[in-house]
CSV table of C-alpha atoms in Angstrom, one decimal:
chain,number,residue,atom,x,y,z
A,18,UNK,CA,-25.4,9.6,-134.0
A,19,UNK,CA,-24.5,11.6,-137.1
A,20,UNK,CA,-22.3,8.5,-138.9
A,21,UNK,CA,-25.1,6.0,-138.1
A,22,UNK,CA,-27.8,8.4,-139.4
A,23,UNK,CA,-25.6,8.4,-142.2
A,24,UNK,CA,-24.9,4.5,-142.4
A,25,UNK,CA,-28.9,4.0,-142.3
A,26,UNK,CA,-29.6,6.1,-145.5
A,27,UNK,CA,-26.9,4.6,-147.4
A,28,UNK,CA,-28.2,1.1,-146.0
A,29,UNK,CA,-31.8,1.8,-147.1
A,30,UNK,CA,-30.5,3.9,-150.7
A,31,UNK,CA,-28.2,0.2,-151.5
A,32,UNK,CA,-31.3,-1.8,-150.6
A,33,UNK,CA,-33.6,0.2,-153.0
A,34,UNK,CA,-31.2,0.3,-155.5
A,35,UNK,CA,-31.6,-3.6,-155.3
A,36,UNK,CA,-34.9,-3.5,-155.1
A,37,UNK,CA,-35.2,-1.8,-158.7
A,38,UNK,CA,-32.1,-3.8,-160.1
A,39,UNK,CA,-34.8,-7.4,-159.2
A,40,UNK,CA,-37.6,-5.6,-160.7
A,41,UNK,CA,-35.7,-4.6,-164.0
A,42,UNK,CA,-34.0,-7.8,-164.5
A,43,UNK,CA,-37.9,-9.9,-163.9
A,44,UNK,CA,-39.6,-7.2,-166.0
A,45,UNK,CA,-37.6,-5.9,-169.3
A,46,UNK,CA,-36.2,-8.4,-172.0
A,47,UNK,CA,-33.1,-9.0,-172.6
A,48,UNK,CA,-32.5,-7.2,-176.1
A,49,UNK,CA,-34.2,-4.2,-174.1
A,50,UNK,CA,-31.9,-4.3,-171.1
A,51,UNK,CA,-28.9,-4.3,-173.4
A,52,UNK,CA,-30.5,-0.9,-175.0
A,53,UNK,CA,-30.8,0.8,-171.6
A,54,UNK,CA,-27.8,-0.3,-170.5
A,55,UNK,CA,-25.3,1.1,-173.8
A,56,UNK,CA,-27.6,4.1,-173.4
A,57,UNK,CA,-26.9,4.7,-169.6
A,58,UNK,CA,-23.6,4.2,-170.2
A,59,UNK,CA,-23.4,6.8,-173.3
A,60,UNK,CA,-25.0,8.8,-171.0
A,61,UNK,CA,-22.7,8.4,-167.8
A,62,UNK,CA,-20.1,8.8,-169.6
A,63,UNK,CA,-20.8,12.3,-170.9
A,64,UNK,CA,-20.0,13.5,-167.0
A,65,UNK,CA,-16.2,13.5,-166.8
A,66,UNK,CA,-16.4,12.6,-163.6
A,67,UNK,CA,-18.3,9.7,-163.9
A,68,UNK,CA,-16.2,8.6,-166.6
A,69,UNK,CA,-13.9,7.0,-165.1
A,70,UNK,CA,-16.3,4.9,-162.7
A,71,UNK,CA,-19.0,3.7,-165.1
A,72,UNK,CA,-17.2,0.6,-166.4
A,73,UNK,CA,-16.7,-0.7,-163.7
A,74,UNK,CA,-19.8,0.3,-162.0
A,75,UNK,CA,-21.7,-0.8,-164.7
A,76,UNK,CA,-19.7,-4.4,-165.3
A,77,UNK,CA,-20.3,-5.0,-161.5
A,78,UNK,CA,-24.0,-5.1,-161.6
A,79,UNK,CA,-25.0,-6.2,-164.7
A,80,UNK,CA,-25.1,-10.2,-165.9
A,81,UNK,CA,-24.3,-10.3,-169.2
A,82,UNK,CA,-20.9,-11.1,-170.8
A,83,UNK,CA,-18.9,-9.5,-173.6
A,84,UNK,CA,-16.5,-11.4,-175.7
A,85,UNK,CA,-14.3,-9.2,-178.6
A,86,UNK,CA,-13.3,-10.6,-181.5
A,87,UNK,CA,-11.0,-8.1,-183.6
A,88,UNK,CA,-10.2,-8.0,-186.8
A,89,UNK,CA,-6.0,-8.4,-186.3
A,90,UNK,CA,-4.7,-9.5,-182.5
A,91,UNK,CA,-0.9,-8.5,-182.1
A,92,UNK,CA,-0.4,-7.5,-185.8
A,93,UNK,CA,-1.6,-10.7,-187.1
A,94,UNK,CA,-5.0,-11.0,-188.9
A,95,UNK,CA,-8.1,-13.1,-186.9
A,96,UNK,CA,-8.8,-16.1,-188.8
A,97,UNK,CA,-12.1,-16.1,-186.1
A,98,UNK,CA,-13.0,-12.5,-187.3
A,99,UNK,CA,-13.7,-13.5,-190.5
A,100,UNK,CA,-15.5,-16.8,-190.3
A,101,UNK,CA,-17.7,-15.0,-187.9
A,102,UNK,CA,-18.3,-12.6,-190.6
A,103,UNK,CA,-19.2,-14.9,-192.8
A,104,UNK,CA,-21.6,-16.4,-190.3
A,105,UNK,CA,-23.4,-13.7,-189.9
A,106,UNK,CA,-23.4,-12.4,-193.7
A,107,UNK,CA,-25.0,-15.6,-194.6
A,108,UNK,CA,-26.3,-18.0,-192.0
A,109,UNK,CA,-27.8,-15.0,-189.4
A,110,UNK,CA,-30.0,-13.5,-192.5
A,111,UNK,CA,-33.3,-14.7,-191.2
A,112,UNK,CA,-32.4,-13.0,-187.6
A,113,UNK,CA,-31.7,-10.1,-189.2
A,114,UNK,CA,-34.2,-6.8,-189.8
A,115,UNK,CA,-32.0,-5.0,-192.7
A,116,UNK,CA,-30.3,-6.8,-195.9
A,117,UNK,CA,-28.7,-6.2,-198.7
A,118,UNK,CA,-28.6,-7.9,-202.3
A,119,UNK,CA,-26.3,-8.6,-204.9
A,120,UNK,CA,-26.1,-10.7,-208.0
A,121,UNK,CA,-22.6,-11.3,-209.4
A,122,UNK,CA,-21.5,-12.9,-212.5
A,123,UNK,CA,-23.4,-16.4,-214.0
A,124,UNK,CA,-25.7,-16.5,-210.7
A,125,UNK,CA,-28.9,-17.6,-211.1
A,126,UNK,CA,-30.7,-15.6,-208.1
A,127,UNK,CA,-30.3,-12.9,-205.5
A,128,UNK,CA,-27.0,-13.2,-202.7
A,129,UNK,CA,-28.6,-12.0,-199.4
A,130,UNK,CA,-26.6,-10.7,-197.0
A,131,UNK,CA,-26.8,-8.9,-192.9
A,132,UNK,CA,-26.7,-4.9,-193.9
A,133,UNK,CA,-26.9,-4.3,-190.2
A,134,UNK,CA,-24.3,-3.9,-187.4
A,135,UNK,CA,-26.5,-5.8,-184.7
A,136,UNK,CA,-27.4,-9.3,-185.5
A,137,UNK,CA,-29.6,-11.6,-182.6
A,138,UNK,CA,-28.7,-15.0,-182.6
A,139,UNK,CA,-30.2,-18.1,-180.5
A,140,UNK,CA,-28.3,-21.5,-179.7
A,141,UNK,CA,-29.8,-24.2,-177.6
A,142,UNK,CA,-31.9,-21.7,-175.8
A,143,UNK,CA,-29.4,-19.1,-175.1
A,144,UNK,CA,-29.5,-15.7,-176.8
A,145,UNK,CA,-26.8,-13.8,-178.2
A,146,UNK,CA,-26.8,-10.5,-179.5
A,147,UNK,CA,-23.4,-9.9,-182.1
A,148,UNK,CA,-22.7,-6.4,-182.6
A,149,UNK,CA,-19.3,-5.3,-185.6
A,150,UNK,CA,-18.4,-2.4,-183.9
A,151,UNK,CA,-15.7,0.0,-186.0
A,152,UNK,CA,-13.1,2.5,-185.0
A,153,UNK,CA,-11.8,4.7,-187.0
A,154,UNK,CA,-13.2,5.5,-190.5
A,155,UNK,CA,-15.0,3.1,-192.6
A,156,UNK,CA,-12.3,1.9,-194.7
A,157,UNK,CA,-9.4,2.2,-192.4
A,158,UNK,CA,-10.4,1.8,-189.1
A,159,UNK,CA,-10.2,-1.3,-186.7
A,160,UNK,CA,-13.2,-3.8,-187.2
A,161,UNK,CA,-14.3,-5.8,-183.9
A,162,UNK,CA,-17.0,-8.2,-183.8
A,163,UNK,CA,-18.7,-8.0,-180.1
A,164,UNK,CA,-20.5,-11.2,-178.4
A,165,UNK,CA,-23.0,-10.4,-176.2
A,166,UNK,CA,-25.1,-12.7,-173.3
A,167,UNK,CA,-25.9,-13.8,-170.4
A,168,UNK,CA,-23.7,-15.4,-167.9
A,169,UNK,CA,-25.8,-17.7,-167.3
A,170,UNK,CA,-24.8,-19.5,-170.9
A,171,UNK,CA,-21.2,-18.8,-170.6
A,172,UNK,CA,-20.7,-22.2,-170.6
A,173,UNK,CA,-22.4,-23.4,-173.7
A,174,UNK,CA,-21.1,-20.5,-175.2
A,175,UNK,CA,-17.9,-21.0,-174.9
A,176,UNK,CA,-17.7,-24.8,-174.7
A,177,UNK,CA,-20.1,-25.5,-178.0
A,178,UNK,CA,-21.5,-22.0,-179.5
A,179,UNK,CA,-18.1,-20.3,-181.0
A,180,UNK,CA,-16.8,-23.0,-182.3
A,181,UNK,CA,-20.1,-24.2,-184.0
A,182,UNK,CA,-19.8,-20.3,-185.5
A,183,UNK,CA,-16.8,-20.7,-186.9
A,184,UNK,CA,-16.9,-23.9,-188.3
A,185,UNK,CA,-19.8,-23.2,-190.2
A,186,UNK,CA,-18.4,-19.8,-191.5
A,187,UNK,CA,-15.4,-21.9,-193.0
A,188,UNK,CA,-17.9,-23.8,-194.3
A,189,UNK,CA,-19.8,-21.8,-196.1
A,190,UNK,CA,-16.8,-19.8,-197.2
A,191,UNK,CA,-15.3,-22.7,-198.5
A,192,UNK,CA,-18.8,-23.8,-200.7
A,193,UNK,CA,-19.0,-19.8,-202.0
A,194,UNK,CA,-14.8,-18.9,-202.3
A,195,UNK,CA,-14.2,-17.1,-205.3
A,196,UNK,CA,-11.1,-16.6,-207.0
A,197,UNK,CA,-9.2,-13.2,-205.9
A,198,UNK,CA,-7.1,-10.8,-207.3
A,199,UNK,CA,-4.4,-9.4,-204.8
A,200,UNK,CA,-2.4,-6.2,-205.2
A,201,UNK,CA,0.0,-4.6,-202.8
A,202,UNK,CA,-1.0,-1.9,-200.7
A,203,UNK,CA,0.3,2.1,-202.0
A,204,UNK,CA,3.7,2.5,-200.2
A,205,UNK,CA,2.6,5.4,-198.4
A,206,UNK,CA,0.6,3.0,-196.1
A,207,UNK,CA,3.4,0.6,-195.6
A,208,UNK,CA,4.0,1.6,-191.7
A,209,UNK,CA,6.0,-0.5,-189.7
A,210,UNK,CA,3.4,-0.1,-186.9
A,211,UNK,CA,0.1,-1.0,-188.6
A,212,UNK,CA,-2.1,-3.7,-188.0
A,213,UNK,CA,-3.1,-3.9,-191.9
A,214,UNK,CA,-1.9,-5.7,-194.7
A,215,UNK,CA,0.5,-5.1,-197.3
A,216,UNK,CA,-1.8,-6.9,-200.2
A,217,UNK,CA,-5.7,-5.5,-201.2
A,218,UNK,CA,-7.9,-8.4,-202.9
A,219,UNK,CA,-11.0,-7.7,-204.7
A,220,UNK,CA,-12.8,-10.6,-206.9
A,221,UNK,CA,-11.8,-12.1,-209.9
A,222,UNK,CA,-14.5,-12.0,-212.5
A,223,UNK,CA,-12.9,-12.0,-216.3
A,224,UNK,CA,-15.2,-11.7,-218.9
A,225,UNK,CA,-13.7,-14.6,-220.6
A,226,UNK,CA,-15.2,-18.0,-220.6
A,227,UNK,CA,-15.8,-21.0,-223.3
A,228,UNK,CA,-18.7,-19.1,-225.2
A,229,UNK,CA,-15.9,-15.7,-226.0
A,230,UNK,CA,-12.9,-18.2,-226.3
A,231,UNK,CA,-12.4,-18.5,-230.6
A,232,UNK,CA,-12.2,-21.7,-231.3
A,233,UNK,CA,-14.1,-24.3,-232.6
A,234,UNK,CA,-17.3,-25.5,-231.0
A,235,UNK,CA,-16.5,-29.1,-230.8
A,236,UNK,CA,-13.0,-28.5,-229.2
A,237,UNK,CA,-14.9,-26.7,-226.8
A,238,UNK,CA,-17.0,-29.0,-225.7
A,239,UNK,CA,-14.5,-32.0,-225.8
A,240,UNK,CA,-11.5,-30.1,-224.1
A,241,UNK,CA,-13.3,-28.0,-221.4
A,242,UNK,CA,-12.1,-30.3,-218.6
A,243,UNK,CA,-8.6,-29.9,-218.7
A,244,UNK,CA,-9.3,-26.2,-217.5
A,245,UNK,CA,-8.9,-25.9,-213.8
A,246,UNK,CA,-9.3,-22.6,-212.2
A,247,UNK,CA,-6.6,-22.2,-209.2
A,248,UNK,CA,-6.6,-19.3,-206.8
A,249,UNK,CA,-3.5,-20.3,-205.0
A,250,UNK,CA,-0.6,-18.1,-205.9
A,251,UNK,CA,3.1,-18.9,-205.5
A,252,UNK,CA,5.4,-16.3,-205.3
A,253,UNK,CA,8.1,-16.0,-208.6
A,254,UNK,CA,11.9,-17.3,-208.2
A,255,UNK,CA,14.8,-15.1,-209.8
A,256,UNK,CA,16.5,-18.2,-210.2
A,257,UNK,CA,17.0,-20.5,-213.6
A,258,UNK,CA,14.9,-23.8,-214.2
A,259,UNK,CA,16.9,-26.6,-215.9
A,260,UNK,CA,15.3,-28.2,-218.4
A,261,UNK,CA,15.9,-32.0,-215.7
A,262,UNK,CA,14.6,-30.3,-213.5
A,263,UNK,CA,11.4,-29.0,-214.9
A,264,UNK,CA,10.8,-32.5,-215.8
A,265,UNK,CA,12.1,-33.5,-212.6
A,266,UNK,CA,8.7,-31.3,-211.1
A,267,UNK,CA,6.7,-32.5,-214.0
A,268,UNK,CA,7.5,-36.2,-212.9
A,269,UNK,CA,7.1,-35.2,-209.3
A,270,UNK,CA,3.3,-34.0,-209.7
A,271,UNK,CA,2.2,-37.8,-209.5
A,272,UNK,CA,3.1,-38.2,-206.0
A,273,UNK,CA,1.9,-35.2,-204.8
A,274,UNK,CA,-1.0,-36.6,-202.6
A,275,UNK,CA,-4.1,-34.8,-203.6
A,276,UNK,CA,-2.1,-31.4,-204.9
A,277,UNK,CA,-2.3,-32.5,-208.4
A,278,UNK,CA,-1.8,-29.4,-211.3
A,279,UNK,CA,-2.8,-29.6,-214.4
A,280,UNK,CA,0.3,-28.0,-216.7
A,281,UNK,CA,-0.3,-26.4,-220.1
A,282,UNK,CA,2.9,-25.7,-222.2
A,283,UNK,CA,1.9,-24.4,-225.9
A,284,UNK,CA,4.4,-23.8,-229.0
A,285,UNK,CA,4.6,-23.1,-232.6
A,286,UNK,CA,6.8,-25.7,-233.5
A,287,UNK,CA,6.6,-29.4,-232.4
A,288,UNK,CA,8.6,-30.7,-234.5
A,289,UNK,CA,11.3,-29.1,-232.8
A,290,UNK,CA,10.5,-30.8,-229.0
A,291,UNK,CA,12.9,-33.3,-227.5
A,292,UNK,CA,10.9,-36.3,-227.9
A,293,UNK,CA,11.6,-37.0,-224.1
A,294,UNK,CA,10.0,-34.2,-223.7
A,295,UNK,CA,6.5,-35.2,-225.0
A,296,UNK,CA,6.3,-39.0,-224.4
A,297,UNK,CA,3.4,-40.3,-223.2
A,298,UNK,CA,3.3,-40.6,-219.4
A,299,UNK,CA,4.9,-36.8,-219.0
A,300,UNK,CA,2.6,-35.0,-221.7
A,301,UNK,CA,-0.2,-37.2,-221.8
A,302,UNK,CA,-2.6,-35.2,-224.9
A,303,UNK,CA,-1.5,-33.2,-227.4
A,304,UNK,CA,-4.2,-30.7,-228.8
A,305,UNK,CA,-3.7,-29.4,-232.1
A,306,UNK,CA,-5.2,-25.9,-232.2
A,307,UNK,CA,-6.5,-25.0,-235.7
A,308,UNK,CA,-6.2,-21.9,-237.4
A,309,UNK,CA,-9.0,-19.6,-237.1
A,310,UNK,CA,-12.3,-21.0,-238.6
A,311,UNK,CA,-15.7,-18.9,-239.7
A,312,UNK,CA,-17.0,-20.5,-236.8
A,313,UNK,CA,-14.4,-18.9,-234.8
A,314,UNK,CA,-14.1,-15.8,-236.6
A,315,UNK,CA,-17.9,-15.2,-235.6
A,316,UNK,CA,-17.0,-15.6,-232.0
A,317,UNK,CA,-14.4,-12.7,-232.2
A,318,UNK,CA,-16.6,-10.4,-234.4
A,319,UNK,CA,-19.5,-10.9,-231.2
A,320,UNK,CA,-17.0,-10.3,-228.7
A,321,UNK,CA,-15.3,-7.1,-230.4
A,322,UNK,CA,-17.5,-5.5,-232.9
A,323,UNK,CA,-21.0,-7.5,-231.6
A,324,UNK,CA,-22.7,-8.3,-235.0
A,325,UNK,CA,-24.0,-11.9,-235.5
A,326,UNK,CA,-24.0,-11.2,-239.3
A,327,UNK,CA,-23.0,-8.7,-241.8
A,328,UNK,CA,-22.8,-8.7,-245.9
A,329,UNK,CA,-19.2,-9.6,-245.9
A,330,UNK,CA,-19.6,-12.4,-243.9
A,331,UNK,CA,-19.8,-14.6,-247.1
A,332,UNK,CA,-16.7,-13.3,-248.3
A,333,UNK,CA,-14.4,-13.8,-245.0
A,334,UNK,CA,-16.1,-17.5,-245.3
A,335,UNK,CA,-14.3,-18.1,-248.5
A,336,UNK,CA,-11.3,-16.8,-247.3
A,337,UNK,CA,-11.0,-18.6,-244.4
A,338,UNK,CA,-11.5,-21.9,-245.6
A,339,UNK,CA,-8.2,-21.1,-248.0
A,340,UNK,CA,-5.6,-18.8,-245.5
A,341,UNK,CA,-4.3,-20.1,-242.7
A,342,UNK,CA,-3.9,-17.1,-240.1
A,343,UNK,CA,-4.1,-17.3,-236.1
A,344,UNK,CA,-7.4,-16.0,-234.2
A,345,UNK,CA,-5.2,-12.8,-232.4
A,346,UNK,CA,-4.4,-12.4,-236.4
A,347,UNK,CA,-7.6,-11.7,-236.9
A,348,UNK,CA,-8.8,-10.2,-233.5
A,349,UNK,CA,-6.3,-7.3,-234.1
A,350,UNK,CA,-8.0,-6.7,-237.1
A,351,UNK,CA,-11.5,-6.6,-235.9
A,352,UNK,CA,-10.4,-3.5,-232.9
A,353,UNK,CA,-11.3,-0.3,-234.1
A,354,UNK,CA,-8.1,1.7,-234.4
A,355,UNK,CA,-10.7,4.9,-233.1
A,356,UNK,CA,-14.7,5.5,-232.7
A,357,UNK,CA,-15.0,7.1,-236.4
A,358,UNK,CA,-14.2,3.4,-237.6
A,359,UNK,CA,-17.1,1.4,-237.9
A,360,UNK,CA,-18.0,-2.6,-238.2
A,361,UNK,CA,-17.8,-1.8,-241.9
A,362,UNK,CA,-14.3,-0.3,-242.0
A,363,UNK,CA,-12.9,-3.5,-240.0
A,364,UNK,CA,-14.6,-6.1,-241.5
A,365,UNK,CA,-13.3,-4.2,-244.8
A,366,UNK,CA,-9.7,-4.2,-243.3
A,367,UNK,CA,-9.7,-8.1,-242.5
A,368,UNK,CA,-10.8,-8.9,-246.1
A,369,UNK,CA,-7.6,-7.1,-247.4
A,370,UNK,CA,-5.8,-8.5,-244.8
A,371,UNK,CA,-7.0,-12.2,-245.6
A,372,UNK,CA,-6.2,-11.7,-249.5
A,373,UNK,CA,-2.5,-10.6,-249.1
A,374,UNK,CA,-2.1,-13.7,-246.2
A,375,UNK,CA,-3.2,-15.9,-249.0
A,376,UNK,CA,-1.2,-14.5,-251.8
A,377,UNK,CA,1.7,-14.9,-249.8
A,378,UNK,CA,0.8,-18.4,-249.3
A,379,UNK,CA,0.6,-19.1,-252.4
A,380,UNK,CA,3.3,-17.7,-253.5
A,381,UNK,CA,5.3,-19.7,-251.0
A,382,UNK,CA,3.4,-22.8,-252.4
A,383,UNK,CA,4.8,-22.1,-256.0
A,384,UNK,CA,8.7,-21.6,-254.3
């Protein structure tokens, strides 16, 4: 009598606890049953004892599917981890409640981007819910991106959905990649056992470009395409490079299918090149970079001491147009030795320094 007394009130305690499972799965939405259930289980698992149950109790009744994606599987680093980040930094903006803005170098607007660890997502009629959870501290601690929904959409999740995510992330990473600067890691991190990389990157953003380069305008304009920025970096050989077989490469570039480079070698003397080393077909232009112009010299004063005009800009004219001196002549002249040293005391400094060039030269004239 005792055990089915006992067998009936756990019958009719399962059946109510059914009862109120169908009524909270008909009557809450999903983004709300995701809430009570992380907050059930924060809660559960405050009791020790329960601890060790609540997964799995948890799991067994609910309907909804998690998928990890973390930051570095077996010591390697996710490719999927961060084309889902940039996913969700870019694409999932509209979906999202908090954002952040930035505006880097030459951009003509605002970059928008998620500032939020949840993001809701929804793909032919299924909702997701992505969630970057972090272990660890902020900067070194394990990064895992969290795909949540029901199991109902397993299937076009993980038949369509994931790879449509990444996809695009590559896409859109490969439309905004900048140029990176990559460092190694201080040797104090360099632990056999960790999961993180031996190289830091942070952007590339000189503050060089056309309009602080010192030469003449029309040059400018009329060699700007043979510059190619190039982020891929190949690691330096110890070894010697004969001068065959630097030709040899040079030679080799044209049948490198679609990995052309663009080489720049520069000297002082041409007169002293192997003509086979500058025929046409192997060094197909030759520039001839002038000595520094006025129009030049205004360039460095803007970029180093940033006047557009001064009294003794008349002068330095006149002296230009008569001494031939190189543009990092003169750019050493125009950086002020210490703060007491004003525009006037360098501009000062490069008139001297432009009389005695041209005395020389014309004393060497005379000789």
């Amino acid at each position: 009598m005792m055990m089915g007394g006992a067998m009936g009130t756990f019958g009719s305690s399962m059946a109510s606890l059914f009862f109120l499972w169908a009524t909270f799965q008909q009557m809450f939405p999903h983004h709300l049953k995701i809430a009570i259930k992380e907050f059930l289980l924060s809660t559960f698992q405050q009791v020790s004892f329960v601890q060790r149950f609540s997964d799995h109790i948890i799991n067994f009744f609910s309907p909804y599917v998690v998928i990890s994606f973390p930051e570095y599987e077996e010591y390697h680093f996710n490719h999927a981890f961060a084309a889902i980040d940039t996913y969700l930094g870019a694409k999932a903006i509209d979906k999202a409640h908090k954002l952040k803005a930035s505006q880097v170098k030459e951009s003509k607007g605002l970059v928008l981007k998620r500032d939020e660890a949840k993001v809701r997502d929804v793909y032919q009629g299924v909702h997701v819910w992505w969630e970057l959870v972090t272990t660890g501290t902020d900067h070194d601690g394990d990064r895992t991106h969290k795909l949540t929904f029901h199991r109902r959409g397993l299937e076009i999740v993980t038949g369509s959905y994931i790879n449509y995510v990444v996809e695009e992330g590559i896409s859109i990473e490969a439309t905004t990649k900048k140029m990176k600067l990559f460092t190694n890691n201080p040797s104090l991190n360099w632990d056999t056992t960790s999961k993180k990389s031996l190289w830091r990157r942070i952007d590339f953003e000189h503050p060089a470009s056309f309009q602080t380069l010192a030469m003449d305008p029309w040059k400018k304009e009329e060699r700007g395409y043979l510059f190619k920025k190039d982020s891929e970096k190949k690691e330096q050989s110890e070894s010697r490079v004969t001068l065959s077989g630097l030709l040899n490469f040079i030679d080799g570039i044209w049948s490198a299918c679609g990995q052309e480079r663009i080489i720049i070698f520069t000297t002082n003397h041409m007169e002293k090149l192997d003509p086979a080393l500058i025929r046409r077909g192997r060094m197909d232009m030759h520039i001839e970079l002038s000595y520094c112009s006025f129009e030049a010299f205004k360039v460095l004063a803007k970029n180093y001491l940033d006047v557009d005009s001064h009294p003794l800009f008349g002068e330095i004219e006149s002296l230009l147009k008569d001494t031939k001196i190189a543009p990092a002549d003169v750019a050493e002249k125009l950086i002020a030795k210490n703060q007491r040293i004003e525009v006037d005391g360098c501009l000062e400094d490069l008139v001297q320094s432009l009389e005695r060039k041209m005395k020389e030269q014309r004393g060497q004239d005379e000789d």
